[in-house]
Amino acid sequence: MALELKQGLRLSQQLRMTPQLQQAIKLLQLSRLELEQTITKEMEENPILEEAGEVAEDEAAAKESERLDMVEDTEAPPPAADDNKKEEFEWENYVEDNYKQSNSQSGMRNTEEVHNYENLITRHESLQEYLIWQLKLSGFNEEEQRIGIKIVGNIDDDGYLKVPLSEICPEENLPDDEIEGILKLVQEFDPPGVGARDLKECLLVQAKVLGEDTHDVVDIIQNYMKDLEKKNFEGIAKATGKSLQEVIEVCKIVFDMEPKPGRGFASTETQYVTPDVYVF
């Protein structure tokens, strides 16, 4: 049997667990607390190891000290003081020192803290507060003012009075006609249409306040509300015997009115949601 000598090339990959790789795998498995304990232990056992933060701080302090020495050496001598001239007042330093002093007295941690201007915005006036302010300027007597305040207190945010008059002042034992008269006075307040009990009354009150309470406008509001909501101009023109253009012009007046008088006093304040728990 003859022996032969051959030369071949073989390519293979092998993974060798070097000490650096073993250490990296071990460190990756540790939690943050365990990693800090391991680093602290290694620094205690090996005096050559130092924290990078301490080295950086020492180098920065040395550079700053060197820079200050160079500035002191190259600084020119101060000019001689002139007794005949008044020393110029440094307003910038004065303002800055007083600003820092006021911040330190108020217990601020950082003199450059940004103020939260959302807390400086004034509170938005509510519809009820605005109506009560007008009520107190209307010359009502004590009894009328007391009833008027109760009426205003039952007006919702849209400007409507949804509570029956008999339930507003049951302890007063007043007739509904007297309460109705006070309500009519409240309905003359700003915004127009406030205190109405339904949409029809709201539009009629606005028409009176705006001086648009003509026969055509009142007739359409009282008798053709459903057609008005559907913009059925042809049906209104046919029922009233007026031309289509006349009906459209009258309806434009109604459409310019505000169906929700209290809309302008709606709260626009942003309600931030504060979480009870943070999970990281």
PDB file of N, CA, C and O in Angstrom, residues 172-241:
ATOM      1  N   GLU A 172     -90.590  81.100  49.068  1.00  0.00           N
ATOM      2  CA  GLU A 172     -91.043  82.481  49.044  1.00  0.00           C
ATOM      3  C   GLU A 172     -92.561  82.597  48.918  1.00  0.00           C
ATOM      4  O   GLU A 172     -93.135  83.650  49.251  1.00  0.00           O
ATOM      5  N   ASN A 173     -93.202  81.553  48.393  1.00  0.00           N
ATOM      6  CA  ASN A 173     -94.654  81.565  48.168  1.00  0.00           C
ATOM      7  C   ASN A 173     -95.077  82.739  47.279  1.00  0.00           C
ATOM      8  O   ASN A 173     -96.087  83.414  47.524  1.00  0.00           O
ATOM      9  N   LEU A 174     -94.286  82.995  46.263  1.00  0.00           N
ATOM     10  CA  LEU A 174     -94.579  84.083  45.339  1.00  0.00           C
ATOM     11  C   LEU A 174     -95.338  83.547  44.136  1.00  0.00           C
ATOM     12  O   LEU A 174     -95.098  82.415  43.690  1.00  0.00           O
ATOM     13  N   PRO A 175     -96.235  84.312  43.553  1.00  0.00           N
ATOM     14  CA  PRO A 175     -96.921  83.870  42.329  1.00  0.00           C
ATOM     15  C   PRO A 175     -95.953  83.803  41.164  1.00  0.00           C
ATOM     16  O   PRO A 175     -94.951  84.525  41.110  1.00  0.00           O
ATOM     17  N   ASP A 176     -96.292  82.931  40.233  1.00  0.00           N
ATOM     18  CA  ASP A 176     -95.413  82.770  39.078  1.00  0.00           C
ATOM     19  C   ASP A 176     -95.322  84.044  38.249  1.00  0.00           C
ATOM     20  O   ASP A 176     -94.306  84.278  37.574  1.00  0.00           O
ATOM     21  N   ASP A 177     -96.363  84.877  38.289  1.00  0.00           N
ATOM     22  CA  ASP A 177     -96.321  86.104  37.498  1.00  0.00           C
ATOM     23  C   ASP A 177     -95.220  87.041  37.985  1.00  0.00           C
ATOM     24  O   ASP A 177     -94.534  87.684  37.180  1.00  0.00           O
ATOM     25  N   GLU A 178     -95.033  87.105  39.301  1.00  0.00           N
ATOM     26  CA  GLU A 178     -93.986  87.978  39.838  1.00  0.00           C
ATOM     27  C   GLU A 178     -92.602  87.443  39.497  1.00  0.00           C
ATOM     28  O   GLU A 178     -91.697  88.214  39.139  1.00  0.00           O
ATOM     29  N   ILE A 179     -92.425  86.137  39.601  1.00  0.00           N
ATOM     30  CA  ILE A 179     -91.135  85.546  39.220  1.00  0.00           C
ATOM     31  C   ILE A 179     -90.915  85.689  37.723  1.00  0.00           C
ATOM     32  O   ILE A 179     -89.787  85.923  37.259  1.00  0.00           O
ATOM     33  N   GLU A 180     -92.005  85.576  36.943  1.00  0.00           N
ATOM     34  CA  GLU A 180     -91.899  85.745  35.491  1.00  0.00           C
ATOM     35  C   GLU A 180     -91.437  87.159  35.143  1.00  0.00           C
ATOM     36  O   GLU A 180     -90.624  87.351  34.228  1.00  0.00           O
ATOM     37  N   GLY A 181     -91.914  88.155  35.885  1.00  0.00           N
ATOM     38  CA  GLY A 181     -91.490  89.533  35.624  1.00  0.00           C
ATOM     39  C   GLY A 181     -90.019  89.738  35.896  1.00  0.00           C
ATOM     40  O   GLY A 181     -89.328  90.436  35.134  1.00  0.00           O
ATOM     41  N   ILE A 182     -89.522  89.131  36.971  1.00  0.00           N
ATOM     42  CA  ILE A 182     -88.088  89.240  37.248  1.00  0.00           C
ATOM     43  C   ILE A 182     -87.272  88.502  36.192  1.00  0.00           C
ATOM     44  O   ILE A 182     -86.199  88.957  35.772  1.00  0.00           O
ATOM     45  N   LEU A 183     -87.784  87.366  35.716  1.00  0.00           N
ATOM     46  CA  LEU A 183     -87.091  86.624  34.660  1.00  0.00           C
ATOM     47  C   LEU A 183     -87.010  87.454  33.383  1.00  0.00           C
ATOM     48  O   LEU A 183     -85.973  87.427  32.691  1.00  0.00           O
ATOM     49  N   LYS A 184     -88.072  88.195  33.054  1.00  0.00           N
ATOM     50  CA  LYS A 184     -88.054  89.032  31.858  1.00  0.00           C
ATOM     51  C   LYS A 184     -86.964  90.100  31.965  1.00  0.00           C
ATOM     52  O   LYS A 184     -86.309  90.446  30.972  1.00  0.00           O
ATOM     53  N   LEU A 185     -86.757  90.611  33.173  1.00  0.00           N
ATOM     54  CA  LEU A 185     -85.687  91.595  33.358  1.00  0.00           C
ATOM     55  C   LEU A 185     -84.305  90.954  33.210  1.00  0.00           C
ATOM     56  O   LEU A 185     -83.386  91.561  32.664  1.00  0.00           O
ATOM     57  N   VAL A 186     -84.189  89.715  33.710  1.00  0.00           N
ATOM     58  CA  VAL A 186     -82.908  89.007  33.567  1.00  0.00           C
ATOM     59  C   VAL A 186     -82.620  88.713  32.103  1.00  0.00           C
ATOM     60  O   VAL A 186     -81.466  88.741  31.655  1.00  0.00           O
ATOM     61  N   GLN A 187     -83.682  88.449  31.327  1.00  0.00           N
ATOM     62  CA  GLN A 187     -83.495  88.156  29.898  1.00  0.00           C
ATOM     63  C   GLN A 187     -83.037  89.372  29.105  1.00  0.00           C
ATOM     64  O   GLN A 187     -82.636  89.223  27.947  1.00  0.00           O
ATOM     65  N   GLU A 188     -83.072  90.548  29.704  1.00  0.00           N
ATOM     66  CA  GLU A 188     -82.557  91.736  29.046  1.00  0.00           C
ATOM     67  C   GLU A 188     -81.063  91.922  29.268  1.00  0.00           C
ATOM     68  O   GLU A 188     -80.467  92.844  28.717  1.00  0.00           O
ATOM     69  N   PHE A 189     -80.462  91.041  30.077  1.00  0.00           N
ATOM     70  CA  PHE A 189     -79.029  91.145  30.333  1.00  0.00           C
ATOM     71  C   PHE A 189     -78.242  90.680  29.118  1.00  0.00           C
ATOM     72  O   PHE A 189     -78.766  90.096  28.175  1.00  0.00           O
ATOM     73  N   ASP A 190     -76.961  90.988  29.199  1.00  0.00           N
ATOM     74  CA  ASP A 190     -76.006  90.495  28.199  1.00  0.00           C
ATOM     75  C   ASP A 190     -75.454  89.149  28.672  1.00  0.00           C
ATOM     76  O   ASP A 190     -75.187  88.985  29.878  1.00  0.00           O
ATOM     77  N   PRO A 191     -75.271  88.165  27.813  1.00  0.00           N
ATOM     78  CA  PRO A 191     -75.465  88.146  26.354  1.00  0.00           C
ATOM     79  C   PRO A 191     -76.930  88.011  25.963  1.00  0.00           C
ATOM     80  O   PRO A 191     -77.724  87.451  26.734  1.00  0.00           O
ATOM     81  N   PRO A 192     -77.314  88.514  24.793  1.00  0.00           N
ATOM     82  CA  PRO A 192     -78.715  88.455  24.358  1.00  0.00           C
ATOM     83  C   PRO A 192     -79.216  87.013  24.277  1.00  0.00           C
ATOM     84  O   PRO A 192     -78.524  86.134  23.760  1.00  0.00           O
ATOM     85  N   GLY A 193     -80.407  86.807  24.802  1.00  0.00           N
ATOM     86  CA  GLY A 193     -81.013  85.480  24.777  1.00  0.00           C
ATOM     87  C   GLY A 193     -80.802  84.674  26.024  1.00  0.00           C
ATOM     88  O   GLY A 193     -81.334  83.567  26.147  1.00  0.00           O
ATOM     89  N   VAL A 194     -80.027  85.193  26.988  1.00  0.00           N
ATOM     90  CA  VAL A 194     -79.764  84.444  28.201  1.00  0.00           C
ATOM     91  C   VAL A 194     -81.031  84.372  29.048  1.00  0.00           C
ATOM     92  O   VAL A 194     -81.842  85.294  29.067  1.00  0.00           O
ATOM     93  N   GLY A 195     -81.214  83.269  29.745  1.00  0.00           N
ATOM     94  CA  GLY A 195     -82.380  83.074  30.597  1.00  0.00           C
ATOM     95  C   GLY A 195     -83.588  82.511  29.882  1.00  0.00           C
ATOM     96  O   GLY A 195     -84.643  82.344  30.510  1.00  0.00           O
ATOM     97  N   ALA A 196     -83.472  82.211  28.602  1.00  0.00           N
ATOM     98  CA  ALA A 196     -84.599  81.626  27.863  1.00  0.00           C
ATOM     99  C   ALA A 196     -84.808  80.185  28.290  1.00  0.00           C
ATOM    100  O   ALA A 196     -83.878  79.498  28.739  1.00  0.00           O
ATOM    101  N   ARG A 197     -86.053  79.718  28.112  1.00  0.00           N
ATOM    102  CA  ARG A 197     -86.371  78.351  28.516  1.00  0.00           C
ATOM    103  C   ARG A 197     -86.331  77.361  27.371  1.00  0.00           C
ATOM    104  O   ARG A 197     -86.325  76.156  27.585  1.00  0.00           O
ATOM    105  N   ASP A 198     -86.306  77.829  26.152  1.00  0.00           N
ATOM    106  CA  ASP A 198     -86.165  76.965  24.988  1.00  0.00           C
ATOM    107  C   ASP A 198     -85.578  77.791  23.853  1.00  0.00           C
ATOM    108  O   ASP A 198     -85.356  79.004  23.976  1.00  0.00           O
ATOM    109  N   LEU A 199     -85.328  77.132  22.726  1.00  0.00           N
ATOM    110  CA  LEU A 199     -84.697  77.812  21.592  1.00  0.00           C
ATOM    111  C   LEU A 199     -85.593  78.888  21.013  1.00  0.00           C
ATOM    112  O   LEU A 199     -85.117  79.959  20.615  1.00  0.00           O
ATOM    113  N   LYS A 200     -86.875  78.630  20.950  1.00  0.00           N
ATOM    114  CA  LYS A 200     -87.800  79.612  20.378  1.00  0.00           C
ATOM    115  C   LYS A 200     -87.786  80.899  21.197  1.00  0.00           C
ATOM    116  O   LYS A 200     -87.697  82.006  20.644  1.00  0.00           O
ATOM    117  N   GLU A 201     -87.882  80.766  22.518  1.00  0.00           N
ATOM    118  CA  GLU A 201     -87.852  81.955  23.363  1.00  0.00           C
ATOM    119  C   GLU A 201     -86.502  82.658  23.285  1.00  0.00           C
ATOM    120  O   GLU A 201     -86.428  83.896  23.321  1.00  0.00           O
ATOM    121  N   CYS A 202     -85.433  81.889  23.154  1.00  0.00           N
ATOM    122  CA  CYS A 202     -84.094  82.470  23.036  1.00  0.00           C
ATOM    123  C   CYS A 202     -83.985  83.347  21.794  1.00  0.00           C
ATOM    124  O   CYS A 202     -83.460  84.466  21.844  1.00  0.00           O
ATOM    125  N   LEU A 203     -84.499  82.864  20.666  1.00  0.00           N
ATOM    126  CA  LEU A 203     -84.442  83.639  19.423  1.00  0.00           C
ATOM    127  C   LEU A 203     -85.347  84.858  19.485  1.00  0.00           C
ATOM    128  O   LEU A 203     -85.006  85.931  18.965  1.00  0.00           O
ATOM    129  N   LEU A 204     -86.506  84.728  20.118  1.00  0.00           N
ATOM    130  CA  LEU A 204     -87.411  85.876  20.246  1.00  0.00           C
ATOM    131  C   LEU A 204     -86.798  86.967  21.117  1.00  0.00           C
ATOM    132  O   LEU A 204     -86.940  88.163  20.825  1.00  0.00           O
ATOM    133  N   VAL A 205     -86.125  86.565  22.194  1.00  0.00           N
ATOM    134  CA  VAL A 205     -85.467  87.541  23.059  1.00  0.00           C
ATOM    135  C   VAL A 205     -84.353  88.252  22.300  1.00  0.00           C
ATOM    136  O   VAL A 205     -84.192  89.484  22.399  1.00  0.00           O
ATOM    137  N   GLN A 206     -83.585  87.504  21.520  1.00  0.00           N
ATOM    138  CA  GLN A 206     -82.510  88.134  20.747  1.00  0.00           C
ATOM    139  C   GLN A 206     -83.061  89.066  19.685  1.00  0.00           C
ATOM    140  O   GLN A 206     -82.484  90.134  19.421  1.00  0.00           O
ATOM    141  N   ALA A 207     -84.156  88.672  19.062  1.00  0.00           N
ATOM    142  CA  ALA A 207     -84.766  89.542  18.055  1.00  0.00           C
ATOM    143  C   ALA A 207     -85.210  90.865  18.673  1.00  0.00           C
ATOM    144  O   ALA A 207     -85.067  91.937  18.065  1.00  0.00           O
ATOM    145  N   LYS A 208     -85.741  90.821  19.896  1.00  0.00           N
ATOM    146  CA  LYS A 208     -86.163  92.037  20.580  1.00  0.00           C
ATOM    147  C   LYS A 208     -84.968  92.891  20.970  1.00  0.00           C
ATOM    148  O   LYS A 208     -84.990  94.126  20.803  1.00  0.00           O
ATOM    149  N   VAL A 209     -83.928  92.270  21.495  1.00  0.00           N
ATOM    150  CA  VAL A 209     -82.744  93.015  21.919  1.00  0.00           C
ATOM    151  C   VAL A 209     -82.035  93.640  20.716  1.00  0.00           C
ATOM    152  O   VAL A 209     -81.558  94.784  20.776  1.00  0.00           O
ATOM    153  N   LEU A 210     -81.981  92.914  19.602  1.00  0.00           N
ATOM    154  CA  LEU A 210     -81.289  93.397  18.413  1.00  0.00           C
ATOM    155  C   LEU A 210     -82.149  94.331  17.569  1.00  0.00           C
ATOM    156  O   LEU A 210     -81.673  94.836  16.550  1.00  0.00           O
ATOM    157  N   GLY A 211     -83.406  94.526  17.950  1.00  0.00           N
ATOM    158  CA  GLY A 211     -84.283  95.396  17.186  1.00  0.00           C
ATOM    159  C   GLY A 211     -84.780  94.771  15.900  1.00  0.00           C
ATOM    160  O   GLY A 211     -85.165  95.478  14.967  1.00  0.00           O
ATOM    161  N   GLU A 212     -84.782  93.455  15.825  1.00  0.00           N
ATOM    162  CA  GLU A 212     -85.229  92.733  14.634  1.00  0.00           C
ATOM    163  C   GLU A 212     -86.559  92.034  14.873  1.00  0.00           C
ATOM    164  O   GLU A 212     -86.902  91.087  14.147  1.00  0.00           O
ATOM    165  N   ASP A 213     -87.317  92.487  15.880  1.00  0.00           N
ATOM    166  CA  ASP A 213     -88.582  91.827  16.197  1.00  0.00           C
ATOM    167  C   ASP A 213     -89.723  92.332  15.298  1.00  0.00           C
ATOM    168  O   ASP A 213     -90.740  92.824  15.767  1.00  0.00           O
ATOM    169  N   THR A 214     -89.517  92.233  13.994  1.00  0.00           N
ATOM    170  CA  THR A 214     -90.562  92.588  13.043  1.00  0.00           C
ATOM    171  C   THR A 214     -91.585  91.463  12.960  1.00  0.00           C
ATOM    172  O   THR A 214     -91.386  90.366  13.483  1.00  0.00           O
ATOM    173  N   HIS A 215     -92.663  91.739  12.282  1.00  0.00           N
ATOM    174  CA  HIS A 215     -93.730  90.740  12.189  1.00  0.00           C
ATOM    175  C   HIS A 215     -93.241  89.486  11.464  1.00  0.00           C
ATOM    176  O   HIS A 215     -93.554  88.351  11.882  1.00  0.00           O
ATOM    177  N   ASP A 216     -92.456  89.654  10.402  1.00  0.00           N
ATOM    178  CA  ASP A 216     -92.004  88.494   9.622  1.00  0.00           C
ATOM    179  C   ASP A 216     -91.051  87.626  10.438  1.00  0.00           C
ATOM    180  O   ASP A 216     -91.156  86.390  10.429  1.00  0.00           O
ATOM    181  N   VAL A 217     -90.110  88.250  11.143  1.00  0.00           N
ATOM    182  CA  VAL A 217     -89.136  87.476  11.924  1.00  0.00           C
ATOM    183  C   VAL A 217     -89.839  86.736  13.059  1.00  0.00           C
ATOM    184  O   VAL A 217     -89.615  85.534  13.276  1.00  0.00           O
ATOM    185  N   VAL A 218     -90.708  87.419  13.785  1.00  0.00           N
ATOM    186  CA  VAL A 218     -91.423  86.788  14.887  1.00  0.00           C
ATOM    187  C   VAL A 218     -92.337  85.678  14.385  1.00  0.00           C
ATOM    188  O   VAL A 218     -92.443  84.603  15.003  1.00  0.00           O
ATOM    189  N   ASP A 219     -92.981  85.896  13.247  1.00  0.00           N
ATOM    190  CA  ASP A 219     -93.899  84.890  12.695  1.00  0.00           C
ATOM    191  C   ASP A 219     -93.147  83.613  12.311  1.00  0.00           C
ATOM    192  O   ASP A 219     -93.600  82.498  12.590  1.00  0.00           O
ATOM    193  N   ILE A 220     -91.985  83.764  11.688  1.00  0.00           N
ATOM    194  CA  ILE A 220     -91.220  82.580  11.282  1.00  0.00           C
ATOM    195  C   ILE A 220     -90.694  81.838  12.503  1.00  0.00           C
ATOM    196  O   ILE A 220     -90.714  80.598  12.555  1.00  0.00           O
ATOM    197  N   ILE A 221     -90.224  82.569  13.537  1.00  0.00           N
ATOM    198  CA  ILE A 221     -89.691  81.907  14.733  1.00  0.00           C
ATOM    199  C   ILE A 221     -90.797  81.173  15.488  1.00  0.00           C
ATOM    200  O   ILE A 221     -90.600  80.049  15.969  1.00  0.00           O
ATOM    201  N   GLN A 222     -91.960  81.766  15.588  1.00  0.00           N
ATOM    202  CA  GLN A 222     -93.033  81.169  16.366  1.00  0.00           C
ATOM    203  C   GLN A 222     -93.734  80.014  15.649  1.00  0.00           C
ATOM    204  O   GLN A 222     -94.152  79.047  16.292  1.00  0.00           O
ATOM    205  N   ASN A 223     -93.867  80.097  14.336  1.00  0.00           N
ATOM    206  CA  ASN A 223     -94.728  79.142  13.621  1.00  0.00           C
ATOM    207  C   ASN A 223     -93.982  78.205  12.678  1.00  0.00           C
ATOM    208  O   ASN A 223     -94.577  77.197  12.257  1.00  0.00           O
ATOM    209  N   TYR A 224     -92.750  78.494  12.346  1.00  0.00           N
ATOM    210  CA  TYR A 224     -92.082  77.673  11.328  1.00  0.00           C
ATOM    211  C   TYR A 224     -90.680  77.257  11.789  1.00  0.00           C
ATOM    212  O   TYR A 224     -89.723  77.274  11.009  1.00  0.00           O
ATOM    213  N   MET A 225     -90.539  76.877  13.045  1.00  0.00           N
ATOM    214  CA  MET A 225     -89.236  76.475  13.557  1.00  0.00           C
ATOM    215  C   MET A 225     -88.725  75.209  12.905  1.00  0.00           C
ATOM    216  O   MET A 225     -87.540  75.088  12.583  1.00  0.00           O
ATOM    217  N   LYS A 226     -89.596  74.223  12.692  1.00  0.00           N
ATOM    218  CA  LYS A 226     -89.156  72.963  12.066  1.00  0.00           C
ATOM    219  C   LYS A 226     -88.685  73.196  10.642  1.00  0.00           C
ATOM    220  O   LYS A 226     -87.657  72.656  10.217  1.00  0.00           O
ATOM    221  N   ASP A 227     -89.431  74.002   9.890  1.00  0.00           N
ATOM    222  CA  ASP A 227     -88.986  74.322   8.530  1.00  0.00           C
ATOM    223  C   ASP A 227     -87.706  75.160   8.553  1.00  0.00           C
ATOM    224  O   ASP A 227     -86.857  75.038   7.667  1.00  0.00           O
ATOM    225  N   LEU A 228     -87.584  75.989   9.571  1.00  0.00           N
ATOM    226  CA  LEU A 228     -86.382  76.812   9.682  1.00  0.00           C
ATOM    227  C   LEU A 228     -85.156  75.954   9.972  1.00  0.00           C
ATOM    228  O   LEU A 228     -84.075  76.196   9.431  1.00  0.00           O
ATOM    229  N   GLU A 229     -85.307  74.940  10.820  1.00  0.00           N
ATOM    230  CA  GLU A 229     -84.190  74.046  11.122  1.00  0.00           C
ATOM    231  C   GLU A 229     -83.771  73.246   9.894  1.00  0.00           C
ATOM    232  O   GLU A 229     -82.578  72.989   9.699  1.00  0.00           O
ATOM    233  N   LYS A 230     -84.728  72.873   9.053  1.00  0.00           N
ATOM    234  CA  LYS A 230     -84.428  72.098   7.844  1.00  0.00           C
ATOM    235  C   LYS A 230     -84.104  72.988   6.651  1.00  0.00           C
ATOM    236  O   LYS A 230     -83.833  72.471   5.568  1.00  0.00           O
ATOM    237  N   LYS A 231     -84.152  74.326   6.858  1.00  0.00           N
ATOM    238  CA  LYS A 231     -83.932  75.285   5.766  1.00  0.00           C
ATOM    239  C   LYS A 231     -84.897  75.046   4.612  1.00  0.00           C
ATOM    240  O   LYS A 231     -84.518  75.116   3.432  1.00  0.00           O
ATOM    241  N   ASN A 232     -86.128  74.773   4.969  1.00  0.00           N
ATOM    242  CA  ASN A 232     -87.176  74.562   3.974  1.00  0.00           C
ATOM    243  C   ASN A 232     -87.776  75.927   3.603  1.00  0.00           C
ATOM    244  O   ASN A 232     -88.896  76.280   3.994  1.00  0.00           O
ATOM    245  N   PHE A 233     -87.011  76.695   2.834  1.00  0.00           N
ATOM    246  CA  PHE A 233     -87.455  78.034   2.466  1.00  0.00           C
ATOM    247  C   PHE A 233     -88.689  78.002   1.553  1.00  0.00           C
ATOM    248  O   PHE A 233     -89.553  78.873   1.647  1.00  0.00           O
ATOM    249  N   GLU A 234     -88.750  77.016   0.682  1.00  0.00           N
ATOM    250  CA  GLU A 234     -89.895  76.925  -0.221  1.00  0.00           C
ATOM    251  C   GLU A 234     -91.188  76.684   0.556  1.00  0.00           C
ATOM    252  O   GLU A 234     -92.231  77.284   0.251  1.00  0.00           O
ATOM    253  N   GLY A 235     -91.119  75.807   1.570  1.00  0.00           N
ATOM    254  CA  GLY A 235     -92.309  75.539   2.369  1.00  0.00           C
ATOM    255  C   GLY A 235     -92.762  76.761   3.152  1.00  0.00           C
ATOM    256  O   GLY A 235     -93.964  77.035   3.272  1.00  0.00           O
ATOM    257  N   ILE A 236     -91.812  77.534   3.691  1.00  0.00           N
ATOM    258  CA  ILE A 236     -92.170  78.746   4.436  1.00  0.00           C
ATOM    259  C   ILE A 236     -92.779  79.787   3.498  1.00  0.00           C
ATOM    260  O   ILE A 236     -93.773  80.454   3.830  1.00  0.00           O
ATOM    261  N   ALA A 237     -92.183  79.928   2.304  1.00  0.00           N
ATOM    262  CA  ALA A 237     -92.711  80.895   1.340  1.00  0.00           C
ATOM    263  C   ALA A 237     -94.118  80.521   0.890  1.00  0.00           C
ATOM    264  O   ALA A 237     -94.991  81.383   0.736  1.00  0.00           O
ATOM    265  N   LYS A 238     -94.346  79.254   0.703  1.00  0.00           N
ATOM    266  CA  LYS A 238     -95.677  78.805   0.285  1.00  0.00           C
ATOM    267  C   LYS A 238     -96.708  79.022   1.389  1.00  0.00           C
ATOM    268  O   LYS A 238     -97.858  79.407   1.128  1.00  0.00           O
ATOM    269  N   ALA A 239     -96.295  78.772   2.672  1.00  0.00           N
ATOM    270  CA  ALA A 239     -97.236  78.919   3.779  1.00  0.00           C
ATOM    271  C   ALA A 239     -97.526  80.379   4.105  1.00  0.00           C
ATOM    272  O   ALA A 239     -98.637  80.725   4.517  1.00  0.00           O
ATOM    273  N   THR A 240     -96.537  81.243   3.943  1.00  0.00           N
ATOM    274  CA  THR A 240     -96.736  82.660   4.284  1.00  0.00           C
ATOM    275  C   THR A 240     -97.181  83.497   3.100  1.00  0.00           C
ATOM    276  O   THR A 240     -97.596  84.651   3.302  1.00  0.00           O
ATOM    277  N   GLY A 241     -97.071  82.951   1.905  1.00  0.00           N
ATOM    278  CA  GLY A 241     -97.468  83.718   0.724  1.00  0.00           C
ATOM    279  C   GLY A 241     -96.454  84.759   0.312  1.00  0.00           C
ATOM    280  O   GLY A 241     -96.772  85.676  -0.463  1.00  0.00           O
TER     281      GLY A 241
END
